[in-house]
Tab-separated table of C-alpha atoms and ligand atoms in Angstrom:
chain	number	residue	atom	x	y	z
A	1	MET	CA	0.000	0.000	0.000
A	2	PRO	CA	1.405	3.416	-0.870
A	3	GLN	CA	2.253	5.890	1.872
A	4	SER	CA	-0.571	8.165	0.776
A	5	HIS	CA	-3.176	5.757	2.146
A	6	ALA	CA	-1.520	5.761	5.544
A	7	LYS	CA	-1.438	9.578	5.515
A	8	ARG	CA	-5.070	9.928	4.526
A	9	TYR	CA	-6.501	7.216	6.720
A	10	PRO	CA	-6.818	9.209	9.998
A	11	GLU	CA	-9.015	11.816	8.311
A	12	HIS	CA	-11.115	9.032	6.797
A	13	LEU	CA	-11.568	7.346	10.159
A	14	HIS	CA	-12.479	10.704	11.677
A	15	ARG	CA	-15.282	11.023	9.109
A	16	VAL	CA	-16.505	7.472	9.678
A	17	ARG	CA	-16.620	8.138	13.408
A	18	ALA	CA	-18.398	11.475	12.946
A	19	SER	CA	-21.006	9.774	10.778
A	20	ALA	CA	-21.473	7.048	13.382
A	21	ASP	CA	-21.813	9.736	16.098
A	22	ARG	CA	-24.629	11.401	14.159
A	23	ALA	CA	-26.325	8.105	13.343
A	24	LEU	CA	-26.266	6.871	16.957
A	25	GLU	CA	-27.580	10.183	18.283
A	26	GLU	CA	-30.380	10.416	15.707
A	27	ALA	CA	-31.474	6.802	16.109
A	28	GLY	CA	-31.188	6.711	19.916
A	29	PHE	CA	-28.369	4.196	20.501
A	30	ASP	CA	-25.221	4.301	22.623
A	31	HIS	CA	-22.997	1.839	20.760
A	32	LEU	CA	-22.488	0.728	17.187
A	33	LEU	CA	-21.483	-2.893	16.592
A	34	VAL	CA	-20.493	-3.904	13.081
A	35	GLY	CA	-19.955	-7.559	12.234
A	36	ALA	CA	-17.747	-8.532	9.300
A	37	GLY	CA	-20.032	-11.484	8.547
A	38	ILE	CA	-19.493	-15.214	8.481
A	39	GLU	CA	-18.235	-17.731	6.005
A	40	LYS	CA	-21.128	-19.643	4.369
A	41	PHE	CA	-21.094	-23.198	3.145
A	42	SER	CA	-22.704	-25.198	0.382
A	43	PHE	CA	-25.639	-27.347	1.487
A	44	LEU	CA	-24.511	-30.627	3.115
A	45	ASP	CA	-20.940	-29.767	2.298
A	46	ASP	CA	-17.827	-28.222	3.793
A	47	ARG	CA	-17.138	-26.110	0.751
A	48	PRO	CA	-17.390	-22.398	1.537
A	49	TYR	CA	-18.814	-19.775	-0.789
A	50	PRO	CA	-16.499	-16.848	-1.416
A	51	PHE	CA	-16.578	-14.630	1.656
A	52	ARG	CA	-18.113	-11.206	1.061
A	53	PRO	CA	-17.622	-8.867	4.010
A	54	ASN	CA	-20.273	-6.525	5.341
A	55	PRO	CA	-19.522	-3.258	3.502
A	56	HIS	CA	-20.050	-1.310	6.744
A	57	PHE	CA	-17.187	-3.269	8.247
A	58	LYS	CA	-14.699	-2.452	5.517
A	59	HIS	CA	-15.693	1.211	5.712
A	60	TRP	CA	-13.806	1.314	9.002
A	61	LEU	CA	-10.663	-0.493	7.916
A	62	PRO	CA	-9.294	-2.378	4.913
A	63	LEU	CA	-9.948	-5.921	6.134
A	64	THR	CA	-11.827	-7.898	3.517
A	65	ALA	CA	-11.088	-11.552	4.278
A	66	HIS	CA	-11.781	-11.703	8.007
A	67	PRO	CA	-15.026	-13.492	8.848
A	68	GLY	CA	-16.159	-13.376	12.454
A	69	CYS	CA	-14.475	-10.048	13.288
A	70	TRP	CA	-16.422	-7.205	14.917
A	71	ILE	CA	-15.984	-3.487	15.400
A	72	ALA	CA	-17.510	-1.872	18.462
A	73	TYR	CA	-17.719	1.889	18.579
A	74	THR	CA	-18.866	4.082	21.419
A	75	PRO	CA	-18.749	7.858	20.758
A	76	GLY	CA	-15.715	9.477	22.294
A	77	ARG	CA	-13.812	6.188	22.676
A	78	ARG	CA	-11.262	4.435	20.560
A	79	PRO	CA	-13.052	1.817	18.439
A	80	VAL	CA	-12.580	-1.805	19.479
A	81	LEU	CA	-11.655	-4.382	16.857
A	82	VAL	CA	-12.352	-7.961	17.871
A	83	TYR	CA	-10.016	-9.892	15.618
A	84	VAL	CA	-10.587	-13.591	15.075
A	85	GLN	CA	-7.383	-15.536	14.652
A	86	PRO	CA	-8.316	-19.189	14.982
A	87	ASP	CA	-5.884	-21.897	15.947
A	88	ASP	CA	-6.514	-23.803	12.732
A	89	PHE	CA	-4.244	-26.361	11.087
A	90	TRP	CA	-6.624	-26.903	8.144
A	91	HIS	CA	-6.523	-23.313	6.937
A	92	LEU	CA	-4.045	-20.479	7.052
A	93	PRO	CA	-5.201	-18.229	9.902
A	94	PRO	CA	-5.209	-14.459	9.333
A	95	GLU	CA	-1.901	-12.782	10.115
A	96	ALA	CA	-1.461	-10.697	13.241
A	97	PRO	CA	-3.337	-7.429	12.753
A	98	GLU	CA	-1.047	-4.743	11.434
A	99	GLY	CA	-1.053	-1.870	9.015
A	100	TYR	CA	-1.601	1.851	8.991
A	101	TRP	CA	-5.032	1.415	10.536
A	102	ALA	CA	-4.039	-0.804	13.471
A	103	GLU	CA	-2.864	1.922	15.878
A	104	HIS	CA	-6.313	3.529	15.721
A	105	PHE	CA	-8.074	0.500	17.213
A	106	ASP	CA	-8.166	-1.181	20.569
A	107	ILE	CA	-7.515	-4.679	19.219
A	108	ARG	CA	-8.713	-7.793	21.054
A	109	ILE	CA	-7.664	-11.110	19.593
A	110	VAL	CA	-9.943	-14.128	20.017
A	111	ARG	CA	-9.397	-17.673	18.818
A	112	ASN	CA	-13.069	-18.430	18.341
A	113	ALA	CA	-15.676	-16.185	16.712
A	114	ARG	CA	-18.169	-16.904	19.497
A	115	ASP	CA	-15.766	-15.370	22.023
A	116	ALA	CA	-16.116	-11.992	20.344
A	117	ALA	CA	-19.189	-11.270	22.484
A	118	GLN	CA	-17.028	-10.888	25.619
A	119	HIS	CA	-15.432	-7.808	24.078
A	120	LEU	CA	-18.601	-6.137	22.830
A	121	PRO	CA	-20.598	-3.627	24.868
A	122	THR	CA	-24.137	-4.322	25.981
A	123	GLY	CA	-27.039	-1.905	26.401
A	124	ARG	CA	-28.525	0.252	23.660
A	125	CYS	CA	-26.617	-1.241	20.745
A	126	ALA	CA	-27.205	-0.769	17.043
A	127	VAL	CA	-25.924	-4.037	15.576
A	128	VAL	CA	-25.191	-3.747	11.875
A	129	ALA	CA	-24.607	-7.165	10.368
A	130	GLU	CA	-26.324	-9.939	8.480
A	131	ALA	CA	-28.727	-12.026	10.575
A	132	ASP	CA	-26.487	-15.083	10.415
A	133	ALA	CA	-23.562	-13.160	11.935
A	134	ALA	CA	-25.370	-13.309	15.308
A	135	ILE	CA	-23.354	-14.639	18.246
A	136	PRO	CA	-24.706	-15.361	21.731
A	137	GLY	CA	-25.998	-12.079	23.173
A	138	VAL	CA	-25.431	-10.096	19.974
A	139	THR	CA	-28.323	-10.054	17.528
A	140	PRO	CA	-28.205	-7.868	14.444
A	141	ASN	CA	-31.017	-5.278	14.459
A	142	ASN	CA	-29.918	-3.017	11.579
A	143	PRO	CA	-31.959	0.033	12.662
A	144	GLU	CA	-33.473	1.671	9.615
A	145	ARG	CA	-32.940	5.232	10.770
A	146	LEU	CA	-29.303	4.598	11.655
A	147	LEU	CA	-28.619	2.871	8.349
A	148	ALA	CA	-30.196	5.738	6.419
A	149	ARG	CA	-27.724	8.161	7.993
A	150	LEU	CA	-24.731	5.876	7.423
A	151	HIS	CA	-25.749	5.217	3.829
A	152	TRP	CA	-26.399	8.873	3.149
A	153	ASP	CA	-23.018	9.936	4.500
A	154	ARG	CA	-21.159	7.090	2.823
A	155	ALA	CA	-21.934	8.479	-0.630
A	156	THR	CA	-19.409	11.271	-0.006
A	157	LYS	CA	-15.972	9.786	-0.243
A	158	SER	CA	-12.909	10.789	1.749
A	159	GLU	CA	-9.577	11.447	0.027
A	160	TYR	CA	-8.470	8.075	1.376
A	161	GLU	CA	-11.355	6.315	-0.354
A	162	ILE	CA	-10.816	8.157	-3.621
A	163	GLY	CA	-7.139	7.183	-3.456
A	164	LEU	CA	-8.080	3.515	-3.160
A	165	MET	CA	-10.559	3.844	-6.029
A	166	ARG	CA	-7.850	5.443	-8.201
A	167	GLU	CA	-5.748	2.377	-7.549
A	168	ALA	CA	-8.630	0.018	-8.234
A	169	ASN	CA	-9.087	1.733	-11.598
A	170	ALA	CA	-5.357	1.485	-12.348
A	171	ARG	CA	-5.583	-2.222	-11.581
A	172	ALA	CA	-8.672	-2.737	-13.743
A	173	VAL	CA	-7.328	-0.959	-16.828
A	174	LYS	CA	-4.328	-3.299	-16.933
A	175	GLY	CA	-6.874	-6.068	-17.295
A	176	HIS	CA	-8.818	-4.183	-19.942
A	177	ALA	CA	-5.676	-3.702	-22.023
A	178	ALA	CA	-4.839	-7.404	-21.767
A	179	ALA	CA	-8.413	-8.373	-22.610
A	180	ARG	CA	-8.346	-6.188	-25.686
A	181	ARG	CA	-5.149	-7.910	-26.838
A	182	ALA	CA	-6.644	-11.351	-26.230
A	183	PHE	CA	-9.711	-10.336	-28.241
A	184	SER	CA	-7.598	-9.059	-31.136
A	185	GLU	CA	-5.772	-12.406	-31.139
A	186	GLY	CA	-9.102	-14.217	-31.501
A	187	GLY	CA	-9.324	-15.543	-27.948
A	188	SER	CA	-12.440	-17.192	-26.543
A	189	GLU	CA	-14.421	-15.462	-23.801
A	190	LEU	CA	-12.687	-17.683	-21.270
A	191	GLU	CA	-9.254	-16.841	-22.650
A	192	ILE	CA	-10.086	-13.135	-22.571
A	193	HIS	CA	-11.342	-13.497	-19.011
A	194	ARG	CA	-8.140	-15.297	-17.987
A	195	ALA	CA	-6.020	-12.625	-19.634
A	196	TYR	CA	-7.943	-10.045	-17.587
A	197	LEU	CA	-7.380	-11.956	-14.358
A	198	ALA	CA	-3.684	-12.450	-15.038
A	199	ALA	CA	-3.119	-8.774	-15.774
A	200	THR	CA	-5.019	-7.541	-12.711
A	201	GLY	CA	-3.630	-10.180	-10.376
A	202	HIS	CA	-7.167	-11.039	-9.319
A	203	SER	CA	-8.716	-14.464	-8.930
A	204	ASP	CA	-12.349	-15.004	-9.852
A	205	HIS	CA	-13.236	-14.872	-6.174
A	206	ASP	CA	-11.777	-11.516	-5.311
A	207	LEU	CA	-13.153	-9.584	-8.256
A	208	PRO	CA	-15.710	-6.996	-7.118
A	209	TYR	CA	-18.232	-8.599	-9.502
A	210	GLN	CA	-18.224	-11.357	-12.045
A	211	SER	CA	-16.709	-9.985	-15.232
A	212	ILE	CA	-19.035	-9.664	-18.208
A	213	VAL	CA	-17.081	-10.835	-21.242
A	214	GLY	CA	-19.358	-10.932	-24.266
A	215	LEU	CA	-18.214	-11.682	-27.774
A	216	ASN	CA	-20.479	-10.760	-30.691
A	217	GLU	CA	-24.217	-11.126	-29.880
A	218	HIS	CA	-23.393	-11.752	-26.212
A	219	GLY	CA	-22.677	-8.039	-25.919
A	220	ALA	CA	-26.462	-7.550	-26.027
A	221	VAL	CA	-26.987	-9.545	-22.819
A	222	LEU	CA	-26.728	-6.879	-20.149
A	223	HIS	CA	-25.391	-9.122	-17.381
A	224	TYR	CA	-24.060	-11.933	-19.594
A	225	GLN	CA	-22.878	-14.540	-17.101
A	226	HIS	CA	-20.877	-17.130	-19.064
A	227	HIS	CA	-17.258	-17.330	-20.131
A	228	ARG	CA	-17.453	-19.672	-23.077
A	229	ALA	CA	-14.369	-21.738	-23.783
A	230	ASP	CA	-15.107	-22.239	-27.494
A	231	LYS	CA	-14.077	-19.647	-30.041
A	232	PRO	CA	-16.737	-18.204	-32.284
A	233	GLY	CA	-15.966	-18.517	-36.002
A	234	THR	CA	-15.511	-14.758	-36.229
A	235	SER	CA	-14.812	-12.346	-33.400
A	236	ARG	CA	-16.637	-9.202	-34.471
A	237	SER	CA	-16.894	-7.387	-31.150
A	238	LEU	CA	-16.091	-7.584	-27.473
A	239	LEU	CA	-18.067	-5.958	-24.690
A	240	ILE	CA	-16.134	-6.335	-21.451
A	241	ASP	CA	-17.465	-4.999	-18.162
A	242	ALA	CA	-14.883	-5.825	-15.527
A	243	GLY	CA	-13.538	-4.249	-12.373
A	244	ALA	CA	-10.963	-4.559	-9.656
A	245	ASP	CA	-10.680	-4.146	-5.911
A	246	VAL	CA	-8.124	-2.360	-3.786
A	247	GLY	CA	-8.538	-2.212	-0.021
A	248	GLY	CA	-12.222	-3.098	-0.315
A	249	TYR	CA	-12.989	-0.371	-2.891
A	250	CYS	CA	-14.235	-1.147	-6.385
A	251	ALA	CA	-13.689	-0.195	-9.973
A	252	ASP	CA	-16.417	-0.915	-12.544
A	253	ILE	CA	-15.335	-0.269	-16.136
A	254	THR	CA	-16.802	-1.241	-19.498
A	255	ARG	CA	-15.189	-1.030	-22.897
A	256	THR	CA	-16.478	-2.176	-26.264
A	257	TRP	CA	-14.110	-3.096	-29.057
A	258	GLY	CA	-14.836	-3.734	-32.706
A	259	ASN	CA	-12.791	-5.542	-35.271
A	260	GLY	CA	-12.618	-3.110	-38.175
A	261	ASP	CA	-16.280	-2.892	-39.192
A	262	GLU	CA	-16.906	0.788	-39.940
A	263	ARG	CA	-20.590	0.891	-39.082
A	264	PHE	CA	-20.090	-0.721	-35.698
A	265	GLN	CA	-17.070	1.488	-35.012
A	266	ALA	CA	-19.182	4.551	-35.787
A	267	LEU	CA	-21.662	3.389	-33.155
A	268	VAL	CA	-18.891	2.782	-30.598
A	269	ASP	CA	-17.381	6.208	-31.300
A	270	ALA	CA	-20.751	7.950	-31.044
A	271	VAL	CA	-21.588	6.338	-27.683
A	272	ASP	CA	-18.061	7.113	-26.480
A	273	SER	CA	-18.453	10.769	-27.390
A	274	GLU	CA	-21.839	11.084	-25.628
A	275	GLN	CA	-20.398	9.267	-22.625
A	276	ARG	CA	-17.636	11.880	-22.321
A	277	ALA	CA	-20.206	14.673	-22.491
A	278	LEU	CA	-22.267	12.989	-19.760
A	279	VAL	CA	-19.170	12.592	-17.584
A	280	ASP	CA	-18.741	16.342	-17.875
A	281	GLY	CA	-22.225	16.690	-16.393
A	282	VAL	CA	-21.079	15.150	-13.093
A	283	ARG	CA	-21.166	18.442	-11.196
A	284	PRO	CA	-22.294	19.473	-7.717
A	285	GLY	CA	-26.024	20.217	-7.659
A	286	ARG	CA	-26.713	18.246	-10.826
A	287	ASP	CA	-29.663	15.908	-10.438
A	288	TYR	CA	-28.452	12.470	-11.511
A	289	ALA	CA	-31.957	11.471	-12.642
A	290	GLN	CA	-31.928	14.493	-14.980
A	291	LEU	CA	-28.542	13.420	-16.298
A	292	HIS	CA	-30.056	10.006	-17.017
A	293	LEU	CA	-32.879	11.677	-18.971
A	294	GLU	CA	-30.292	13.769	-20.823
A	295	CYS	CA	-28.553	10.515	-21.704
A	296	HIS	CA	-31.739	9.316	-23.411
A	297	GLN	CA	-31.861	12.499	-25.493
A	298	ARG	CA	-28.220	12.078	-26.445
A	299	LEU	CA	-28.597	8.407	-27.377
A	300	GLY	CA	-31.714	9.305	-29.379
A	301	GLY	CA	-29.432	11.723	-31.235
A	302	VAL	CA	-26.971	8.902	-31.943
A	303	LEU	CA	-29.737	6.619	-33.218
A	304	GLU	CA	-30.986	9.379	-35.498
A	305	ARG	CA	-27.559	10.503	-36.790
A	306	LEU	CA	-26.510	6.956	-37.605
A	307	GLY	CA	-29.819	6.382	-39.387
A	308	ILE	CA	-30.985	3.572	-37.089
A	309	VAL	CA	-34.127	5.491	-36.115
A	310	ARG	CA	-35.680	8.153	-38.326
A	311	MET	CA	-37.206	10.348	-35.655
A	312	ALA	CA	-36.074	13.399	-33.678
A	313	PRO	CA	-34.472	12.481	-30.338
A	314	HIS	CA	-37.117	14.255	-28.278
A	315	ASP	CA	-39.901	12.338	-30.030
A	316	GLN	CA	-38.012	9.058	-29.678
A	317	VAL	CA	-37.780	9.620	-25.938
A	318	GLU	CA	-41.482	10.561	-25.722
A	319	ALA	CA	-42.415	7.420	-27.649
A	320	GLY	CA	-40.249	5.192	-25.427
A	321	ILE	CA	-38.052	4.180	-28.359
A	322	THR	CA	-34.742	4.973	-26.665
A	323	THR	CA	-35.627	2.634	-23.786
A	324	ARG	CA	-35.705	-0.243	-26.316
A	325	PHE	CA	-32.051	0.400	-27.190
A	326	PHE	CA	-30.906	1.621	-23.755
A	327	PRO	CA	-32.919	-0.298	-21.177
A	328	HIS	CA	-30.747	0.246	-18.070
A	329	GLY	CA	-29.858	3.236	-15.935
A	330	LEU	CA	-27.081	5.732	-16.615
A	331	GLY	CA	-25.139	4.420	-13.610
A	332	HIS	CA	-24.907	4.216	-9.845
A	333	PHE	CA	-22.911	5.155	-6.793
A	334	ILE	CA	-19.699	3.162	-6.472
A	335	GLY	CA	-17.305	2.610	-3.587
A	336	LEU	CA	-17.322	-0.168	-1.012
A	337	GLN	CA	-19.866	-1.906	-3.217
A	338	VAL	CA	-19.992	-1.824	-6.986
A	339	HIS	CA	-23.607	-0.739	-6.687
A	340	ASP	CA	-23.103	1.357	-3.591
A	341	VAL	CA	-26.141	1.868	-1.403
A	342	GLY	CA	-28.119	5.032	-0.762
A	343	GLY	CA	-28.833	6.071	-4.338
A	344	HIS	CA	-32.559	6.551	-3.736
A	345	LEU	CA	-32.449	8.203	-0.310
A	346	ALA	CA	-34.471	11.395	0.019
A	347	GLY	CA	-32.304	12.552	2.935
A	348	PRO	CA	-30.124	11.364	5.825
A	349	GLU	CA	-33.265	10.537	7.790
A	350	GLY	CA	-34.432	8.155	5.066
A	351	GLY	CA	-37.340	8.305	2.629
A	352	LEU	CA	-37.391	7.586	-1.056
A	353	ARG	CA	-36.384	9.845	-3.890
A	354	GLU	CA	-38.461	8.362	-6.678
A	355	ARG	CA	-37.168	7.340	-10.069
A	356	PRO	CA	-38.604	9.148	-13.081
A	357	ALA	CA	-41.706	7.357	-14.407
A	358	ASP	CA	-40.816	4.644	-16.938
A	359	HIS	CA	-37.201	4.364	-15.723
A	360	PRO	CA	-37.488	1.491	-13.238
A	361	PHE	CA	-33.834	0.460	-13.336
A	362	LEU	CA	-32.202	3.756	-12.454
A	363	ARG	CA	-30.153	3.155	-9.293
A	364	LEU	CA	-29.349	6.761	-8.434
A	365	THR	CA	-31.773	9.673	-8.180
A	366	ARG	CA	-29.925	12.013	-5.808
A	367	PRO	CA	-28.507	15.412	-6.686
A	368	LEU	CA	-24.743	15.096	-6.968
A	369	GLU	CA	-22.358	16.561	-4.423
A	370	ALA	CA	-18.605	17.047	-4.427
A	371	GLY	CA	-17.096	13.777	-3.213
A	372	HIS	CA	-19.754	11.525	-4.723
A	373	ALA	CA	-18.354	8.717	-6.870
A	374	VAL	CA	-20.597	7.435	-9.647
A	375	THR	CA	-20.436	5.438	-12.824
A	376	ILE	CA	-21.472	6.854	-16.184
A	377	GLU	CA	-22.380	3.977	-18.480
A	378	PRO	CA	-24.569	4.704	-21.493
A	379	GLY	CA	-25.123	1.966	-24.034
A	380	ILE	CA	-26.961	0.984	-27.175
A	381	TYR	CA	-27.889	-2.678	-27.605
A	382	PHE	CA	-29.692	-4.862	-30.111
A	383	ILE	CA	-31.802	-7.048	-27.826
A	384	ASP	CA	-34.173	-9.482	-29.547
A	385	SER	CA	-37.159	-9.044	-27.253
A	386	PHE	CA	-37.039	-5.234	-27.371
A	387	LEU	CA	-36.591	-5.211	-31.137
A	388	ALA	CA	-39.622	-7.498	-31.382
A	389	ASP	CA	-41.602	-5.001	-29.256
A	390	LEU	CA	-40.610	-2.207	-31.605
A	391	ALA	CA	-41.419	-4.234	-34.709
A	392	ALA	CA	-44.872	-5.000	-33.316
A	393	GLY	CA	-45.550	-1.437	-32.152
A	394	PRO	CA	-46.803	1.793	-33.718
A	395	HIS	CA	-43.278	3.085	-34.516
A	396	LYS	CA	-42.138	0.115	-36.536
A	397	ASP	CA	-41.621	2.207	-39.672
A	398	VAL	CA	-39.167	4.687	-38.175
A	399	VAL	CA	-36.584	1.946	-37.588
A	400	ASP	CA	-34.146	1.029	-40.365
A	401	TRP	CA	-34.453	-2.731	-39.965
A	402	GLY	CA	-31.805	-3.436	-42.589
A	403	LEU	CA	-29.255	-1.483	-40.561
A	404	VAL	CA	-30.427	-3.121	-37.345
A	405	ASP	CA	-29.840	-6.522	-38.967
A	406	GLU	CA	-26.324	-5.427	-39.930
A	407	LEU	CA	-25.490	-4.264	-36.413
A	408	LYS	CA	-27.215	-6.998	-34.429
A	409	PRO	CA	-24.364	-9.526	-34.812
A	410	PHE	CA	-22.151	-7.086	-32.861
A	411	GLY	CA	-24.454	-7.268	-29.820
A	412	GLY	CA	-24.179	-3.780	-28.448
A	413	VAL	CA	-22.022	-1.026	-27.030
A	414	ARG	CA	-21.486	0.125	-23.477
A	415	ILE	CA	-18.825	2.551	-22.295
A	416	GLU	CA	-18.479	2.898	-18.538
A	417	ASP	CA	-16.186	5.006	-16.383
A	418	ASP	CA	-15.947	5.720	-12.661
A	419	VAL	CA	-16.175	9.431	-11.973
A	420	VAL	CA	-15.731	11.578	-8.880
A	421	CYS	CA	-17.780	14.755	-8.586
A	422	THR	CA	-15.613	17.667	-7.434
A	423	GLU	CA	-16.028	21.422	-6.994
A	424	ALA	CA	-14.069	21.786	-10.243
A	425	ALA	CA	-14.045	19.482	-13.281
A	426	PRO	CA	-15.080	15.884	-12.628
A	427	GLU	CA	-12.255	13.429	-12.005
A	428	ASN	CA	-12.568	10.497	-14.396
A	429	LEU	CA	-10.758	7.743	-12.515
A	430	SER	CA	-11.041	5.277	-15.376
A	431	ARG	CA	-9.871	7.457	-18.260
A	432	ASP	CA	-7.063	8.860	-16.154
A	433	ALA	CA	-5.961	5.295	-15.483
A	434	PHE	CA	-6.111	4.346	-19.178
A	435	ALA	CA	-4.084	7.479	-20.002
A	436	ALA	CA	-1.413	6.480	-17.479
A	437	LEU	CA	-1.029	2.926	-18.812
B	501	LIG	N1	-20.898	-4.133	-13.758
B	501	LIG	C1	-22.258	-3.880	-13.422
B	501	LIG	C2	-22.622	-2.516	-13.715
B	501	LIG	O1	-22.052	-1.901	-14.570
B	501	LIG	O2	-23.441	-1.919	-13.081
B	502	MN	MN1	-21.779	-0.066	-13.402
B	503	MN	MN1	-20.103	-2.324	-15.150
């Protein structure tokens, strides 16, 4: 870990504590207990699923592979870390706790996760953890009001968090470059995926999400989940949506590559250009839901300019045509989780900030503030079921079906970057990382 993380961490922890102070006061609790979570096993088996820590736990410190641990925080006191270090000859136990964060905690080592309870306060406790993390005397209650405050505050990143996300992006773009090479050499989806893993140094299990590696028509499947080992006869296009993790913080990047076809390249370039313009809209005070609606206008413009739809963008949006080519949201908060929580909160006390009508998949409706980290990920796809809707609907004749048939074998285009809203120009973590490669 670079020195900069160590330097920035105290200010980060100060913010986490201040947020916890507010949350406890507002929700009427004296102590905050945060459980890392437990390892889970396959049914009738001793094979564990990959461990995914409670994001609230890794907000406090960069421990991501430590089931059974707990943090206990009482305002005004040094936070307690109950650190489970089992005496286990079957598995490698976690190393002794150390790192830039360690001096800020009162660390209690236990050999058995159930012993953690002895080190946790009792009384009016907010216990933030999954239900199955319960230990005798400590039952998760996840108070709604308290979580609303924590989730609201968490959207604004500290310099420490942004530093980790910069690194996560640097890690991910190495993978994207390797994936592009593997694609240009005619690799299968599995080979491309492996090239990505090798270049990032990730295993499948520690990726922040399962990479989407779609050749040709698979680019049209929004969350395409396979990595096929066979090579298609021709590799026309690659849509790769793949991230990386550093210190518990995520990158989430998508690139689409063609293989020389001019029409498809024109589509990629047009989406890329609109994506850059939308990134520039990541400014304090900007309503993200409005930016999503702007994205529809812009993509309607692309569809019209390229001759795919013969209708003015505004009318396309009114008629719901753009939603047939761009059926997902413009993006989401990102940080400790790829889809970071709190995107629909009306305020720190909770409540819902509604999505615009007819945009059910938009994950973020809040006005942007300096320090928010979001993705910007417009796309245009050729999805059979939506094309069938269009062909059966009243606007069938405005679509150039010949051109759609030409483009359909390429699947679709998505371009996705991770962007930090600042008081000045937005910081594009992903493009900056590509530029530094
Ligand atoms: N990788 C999932 C997403 O872009 O939201
Ligand atoms: Mn995303
Ligand atoms: Mn993505």
